[in-house]
Amino acid sequence: MPKFTLDGREISFDPGETVMEAAWREGIEIPHYCWHPGLSVAANCRMCLVHVESGRQMEMPQLAFDEKKGEYVPTTKPKLQPACQLAAAEDIVVSSTNDEVKTAQASVQEFLLLNHPVDCPICDQAGECKLQDYYYEHQATLKRKLTEPVHKPKGVRFGPTIIYDAERCIMCTRCIRVCDEVAKDHVLDMRERGNKNEIVLAPGRELDHRYTLMTEHVCPVGALTSQDFRFKARVWFLKSGQGVCTGCATGCNTHVDYDPRYGKVYRLRPRDNADVNKYWMCDDGMMTYTRHDTDRLLMPTTGRGDERMPVGEDEALDLAAEKLKAVDASKLAVVLSAQHTTEDNLALAKLAAALGADQLYLAALGGWEGDDILRSDDNNPNRAGATQAAGGVTLKSVDDLLADAQSGAVQGVVALGWASAEQLEELAPLTALDGVVSLTSHVGAFPAVASVAIPVADIFEIDGSFVNDKSMPQAFRPVLAPPTGVDPAWKTISALAGKLGKDLGFQDLQSLRQGLSDAVEAAQ
Amino acid sequence: MLNNVGWSLAVEKLLQIEVPERCQYYRVILGELSRIADHFTCNGASAMELGAFTPFLWLLKVRDWVWDILERETGARMTHSFGRIGGMAAPPTASFKDDVRQLIPEVHKVVKETEIMLLRNRIFLDRMQGVGVLTKEQALSYGVTGPVARSTGIPYDVRKDHPYMVYDRFDFDVPIGEDGDNWDRFMVRLEEIRQSVRIIEQAIEQMPDDGPINVDDPRIVYPDKDEVYTTIEATIAHFKLVMEGLRTPKGEVYSFTEGGNGELGFHIVSDGSGTPYRVRVRPPCWYNLAASREMLLGGMIADIIPTFGSVNMIGGECDR
Amino acid sequence: MAVEVKVIKKPGRTIAEQVYIPEIAKGLGFAMGRFFKNTFGPQAKKEIATVKYPEEKVEYPERFRGIHRLTQRTDGSPRCVACLCCSTACPAQCIYIEPAEYDPDDPRYGYERYPSVFMIDELRCIFCGYCVEACPCDAIRMDTGMHMPPSTQREHFLYDKETLLSIPGRDGSYLTANPRHEPGDPTHPGVDRERGH
Ligand code: SF4
Ligand code: SF4
Ligand code: SF4
Ligand code: SF4
Ligand code: FES
């Protein structure tokens, strides 16, 4: 591989790469605003100026004052070049830290702040704002301009999700490029020039495609804010965990930003993964975090309709075991969930095998449209994983379950998950059966018809993995603690098996996962 | 105050900066005032515990006048919270020098009075002299510092031996005792009050009347409030300091100063972020307290009272 | 600099001291002298350091850090924008704030935020003044010149937004000294929804 030198360090590059890209790959960040690894090069912010010291240096003529002669004389000074657009070439020596460059960085930074509003106190970006970071690193001087800054529109509604503030905007055009290149929808553009520049919507349009939140995500400053996250939290209080989006079968990698003080998730952000989602996520996926604390089932319940009442955890398990024992194994339906982890599904499949129940079903959500950008046609994150967990048994649908229940082939149900049907009433026929046990994190169709509902941990509270539509298993880690008395589903299933007098052959996640590779093998 | 400044000096050492001269004098004067207040309290309480209530009240009266000055400067009598990395929370008030000048004769007067009241009293003498003896060797092996060490005859004073700030510009003595008993500790403190007054007198004369108090770097000290209210640059600097704290270079530093009861050291390990990776405090009292075992062994139960009083154990420093 | 050492010698004792009585009489005499001088002497006022609290009170100095207050804009709205700087800086973690957006019919809607909840636990507060220093808006101050009024109930020390806004500064003013104008303020020089975008 050819090499060049950046600040005394050898960097190898693929022909065609820019200096910025090669450095980025090596983990070196040359200060930049407009360049984004996932977008085309605009080279309009000039923050990334570097000095090519040998190889392909350029000189710029200038007049300098000569003390001796007492007049201006023509000389030259090095011409700096934007690293984001400078093609890396064999053996060039580049500096991003010498005095020339430092002056340039400080000047660009000062220039960008020239008309910037004093908004950090009310700006959601504060804490993760590039202007703040680079000010601290590269400028650190106080204001020299004493006149009133130029004022521009603030608080402009771009669409249902995004608010724009032209005063904070540094005109890097990342948002325009994200709409053009990722969402393939040219809905944003720039108008005017100089300090009147602003980002505008295409006439008659709103920012309403499926990737609007990506504009906010790429905005290096606080010019675009998300209607959802707006004013909710301060980012410097947030910690970040690694998650996988539950929106669809693509399984975009996420950063789960939560506040450890309140145990609350505030937002998701895309986590770069070149093989899955690159740098992006869709709006619906970004909003899946809101499911977490809405409509949670926190207490085990028993009884239906008006007779529903809370019971203790142990009592609920006893009751469930009793109801399931009353049903003949051949007439017991076991419903896996495409919303739950492979591990949870595997535990349930093992329970089915131990009981000798061979009627397996799969509960999945519908009502979703895919596209050829990121979104899969299937909005269940783990259909593939659940299918693998079943180990080759064909999984019937929930519609089949209803039919079987009506025909009498099914007389008892144990179901994982809440997500199974669009309408709560759809499963109403199951109320005819006495033994319907639902293990669920949320209130939903199954818990609504269950005679015993037992809460289990939600996706942010467990260790687990999903298998996406490209058959890639992806693991994630818990960020929050489950509510008191609530366990991950696999643990609850194991406890239930214990009550039924069965040993499922695993004690912890590790031994359960060993079973997973077996199951995966059997499926193939 | 001494603790505030000790900590600030440690971080400043890590940052390799020095605060402006005016601030150094300001720190010295406020610090010595605090030392006087500390010694007043300790000696007053020692005497009170032996039944001499009057000197206690008299000493505390003047201590309150010292505190009046500290309150005027810092905004609180005891929990000053006034030292800042790279400077002080505020510049000296207009009346600062005059206030201190007025206070000095009062300090002299009350020290004199204490001597009259106590030093010829047989009960006091009997219970202080020859009681709670710590030898030089024991003091060294326990790592004892400050007045307790000096009372045994070790002339160790950080201000003299490793001068920091502007202490090398002042003329003052290090009082030491001979036997390391309660009496010596009491007398060393009393004499130190006089020496502190000497330092203050010189510092007041040398301290410039104007000039900056804080270092000129928005990355270390909060910018001026007026700038923060109206300009984005200052607001960003302000936010950076609030959100992330003050970023120091990677590295390790040990910095020590003479606190009220001895060497106050801070060992900081920095990973280059805004919060320290590890901080270890060397509080003087922890070591002094450990050595009090040697002072008490073989004595009488009643001797615990004057001995403990003269060790001046500060609970917070012993909570390790 | 050579260390200048001053050795403190033990004084010897005279018979008079050893006998105790003469010395104690001297000491008593000295103390009584002070007593009469302080009570009846020409400088009695100056020599007595105490005041007859609570009839007499010592004025707190200018810089005294008293209980907090929140300043107001000229229209009475809180100057605080719920930026959470103060609660970040607070070492006692005694400030709790919930930020919120103004009502849609408020001229500040869309531009500004405000604290819907602002709570200080004055019992937990250590009166360090860091919050005041950390506020980028001059919204929180400790210049009330008042200490905490005592109470026997913990709840009385939880100061909410309304309470904090209703405490004037020592000079009797409620207003902030922050000269910044935000959009939505009639004084704001820029464009806003009223004047067209
Ligand atoms: S964009 Fe950055 S610098 Fe500008 S107001 Fe927001 S946080 Fe502050
Ligand atoms: S809104 Fe943000 S992303 Fe778009 S041009 Fe302005 S600064 Fe760049
Ligand atoms: S004075 Fe200190 S402890 Fe009290 S609220 Fe302010 S920052 Fe917190
Ligand atoms: S009082 Fe000041 S620092 Fe605290 S939230 Fe309000 S504006 Fe921010
Ligand atoms: S990053 Fe190169 S010009 Fe903006």
JSON list of N, CA and C in Angstrom, two decimals, chain A residues 25 73 131 161 168-169 181 194 254 322 326 333 363 442 461 498 504:
[
{"chain": "A", "resi": 25, "resn": "ARG", "atom": "N", "xyz": [-9.53, 6.59, 8.81]},
{"chain": "A", "resi": 25, "resn": "ARG", "atom": "CA", "xyz": [-9.44, 5.15, 8.94]},
{"chain": "A", "resi": 25, "resn": "ARG", "atom": "C", "xyz": [-8.42, 4.77, 10.01]},
{"chain": "A", "resi": 73, "resn": "VAL", "atom": "N", "xyz": [6.44, 44.32, -0.11]},
{"chain": "A", "resi": 73, "resn": "VAL", "atom": "CA", "xyz": [7.13, 43.62, -1.19]},
{"chain": "A", "resi": 73, "resn": "VAL", "atom": "C", "xyz": [6.41, 42.32, -1.50]},
{"chain": "A", "resi": 131, "resn": "LEU", "atom": "N", "xyz": [-18.71, 23.01, 17.14]},
{"chain": "A", "resi": 131, "resn": "LEU", "atom": "CA", "xyz": [-18.25, 24.38, 17.33]},
{"chain": "A", "resi": 131, "resn": "LEU", "atom": "C", "xyz": [-17.64, 24.54, 18.72]},
{"chain": "A", "resi": 161, "resn": "THR", "atom": "N", "xyz": [-40.71, 16.55, 12.32]},
{"chain": "A", "resi": 161, "resn": "THR", "atom": "CA", "xyz": [-39.66, 16.05, 13.22]},
{"chain": "A", "resi": 161, "resn": "THR", "atom": "C", "xyz": [-38.54, 17.04, 13.46]},
{"chain": "A", "resi": 168, "resn": "ARG", "atom": "N", "xyz": [-27.74, 29.48, 13.92]},
{"chain": "A", "resi": 168, "resn": "ARG", "atom": "CA", "xyz": [-26.72, 28.54, 14.39]},
{"chain": "A", "resi": 168, "resn": "ARG", "atom": "C", "xyz": [-26.08, 27.77, 13.24]},
{"chain": "A", "resi": 169, "resn": "CYS", "atom": "N", "xyz": [-26.67, 27.83, 12.07]},
{"chain": "A", "resi": 169, "resn": "CYS", "atom": "CA", "xyz": [-26.22, 27.01, 10.94]},
{"chain": "A", "resi": 169, "resn": "CYS", "atom": "C", "xyz": [-24.88, 27.52, 10.42]},
{"chain": "A", "resi": 181, "resn": "GLU", "atom": "N", "xyz": [-28.44, 12.15, -0.90]},
{"chain": "A", "resi": 181, "resn": "GLU", "atom": "CA", "xyz": [-27.67, 10.94, -1.14]},
{"chain": "A", "resi": 181, "resn": "GLU", "atom": "C", "xyz": [-28.17, 9.73, -0.37]},
{"chain": "A", "resi": 194, "resn": "GLY", "atom": "N", "xyz": [-23.22, 34.48, 1.41]},
{"chain": "A", "resi": 194, "resn": "GLY", "atom": "CA", "xyz": [-22.59, 35.25, 2.47]},
{"chain": "A", "resi": 194, "resn": "GLY", "atom": "C", "xyz": [-23.32, 35.04, 3.78]},
{"chain": "A", "resi": 254, "resn": "THR", "atom": "N", "xyz": [-27.24, 0.58, 17.05]},
{"chain": "A", "resi": 254, "resn": "THR", "atom": "CA", "xyz": [-27.60, 1.84, 17.68]},
{"chain": "A", "resi": 254, "resn": "THR", "atom": "C", "xyz": [-26.71, 2.15, 18.87]},
{"chain": "A", "resi": 322, "resn": "GLU", "atom": "N", "xyz": [-49.94, -24.69, 36.68]},
{"chain": "A", "resi": 322, "resn": "GLU", "atom": "CA", "xyz": [-51.18, -25.45, 36.92]},
{"chain": "A", "resi": 322, "resn": "GLU", "atom": "C", "xyz": [-52.05, -25.47, 35.67]},
{"chain": "A", "resi": 326, "resn": "ALA", "atom": "N", "xyz": [-52.90, -28.77, 32.94]},
{"chain": "A", "resi": 326, "resn": "ALA", "atom": "CA", "xyz": [-54.25, -29.24, 32.66]},
{"chain": "A", "resi": 326, "resn": "ALA", "atom": "C", "xyz": [-54.47, -29.50, 31.17]},
{"chain": "A", "resi": 333, "resn": "ALA", "atom": "N", "xyz": [-50.30, -24.99, 22.36]},
{"chain": "A", "resi": 333, "resn": "ALA", "atom": "CA", "xyz": [-49.64, -24.15, 21.35]},
{"chain": "A", "resi": 333, "resn": "ALA", "atom": "C", "xyz": [-48.54, -23.34, 22.01]},
{"chain": "A", "resi": 363, "resn": "ALA", "atom": "N", "xyz": [-45.35, -15.26, 16.56]},
{"chain": "A", "resi": 363, "resn": "ALA", "atom": "CA", "xyz": [-46.09, -13.99, 16.60]},
{"chain": "A", "resi": 363, "resn": "ALA", "atom": "C", "xyz": [-45.21, -12.92, 15.99]},
{"chain": "A", "resi": 442, "resn": "HIS", "atom": "N", "xyz": [-44.65, -5.92, 27.57]},
{"chain": "A", "resi": 442, "resn": "HIS", "atom": "CA", "xyz": [-45.60, -4.83, 27.40]},
{"chain": "A", "resi": 442, "resn": "HIS", "atom": "C", "xyz": [-47.03, -5.36, 27.38]},
{"chain": "A", "resi": 461, "resn": "GLU", "atom": "N", "xyz": [-33.04, -3.98, 28.62]},
{"chain": "A", "resi": 461, "resn": "GLU", "atom": "CA", "xyz": [-32.67, -4.48, 29.93]},
{"chain": "A", "resi": 461, "resn": "GLU", "atom": "C", "xyz": [-31.98, -5.83, 29.89]},
{"chain": "A", "resi": 498, "resn": "GLY", "atom": "N", "xyz": [-39.27, -25.23, 35.69]},
{"chain": "A", "resi": 498, "resn": "GLY", "atom": "CA", "xyz": [-39.04, -25.82, 37.00]},
{"chain": "A", "resi": 498, "resn": "GLY", "atom": "C", "xyz": [-40.34, -26.17, 37.69]},
{"chain": "A", "resi": 504, "resn": "LEU", "atom": "N", "xyz": [-34.54, -27.59, 31.70]},
{"chain": "A", "resi": 504, "resn": "LEU", "atom": "CA", "xyz": [-34.28, -27.24, 30.29]},
{"chain": "A", "resi": 504, "resn": "LEU", "atom": "C", "xyz": [-32.80, -27.35, 29.94]}
]
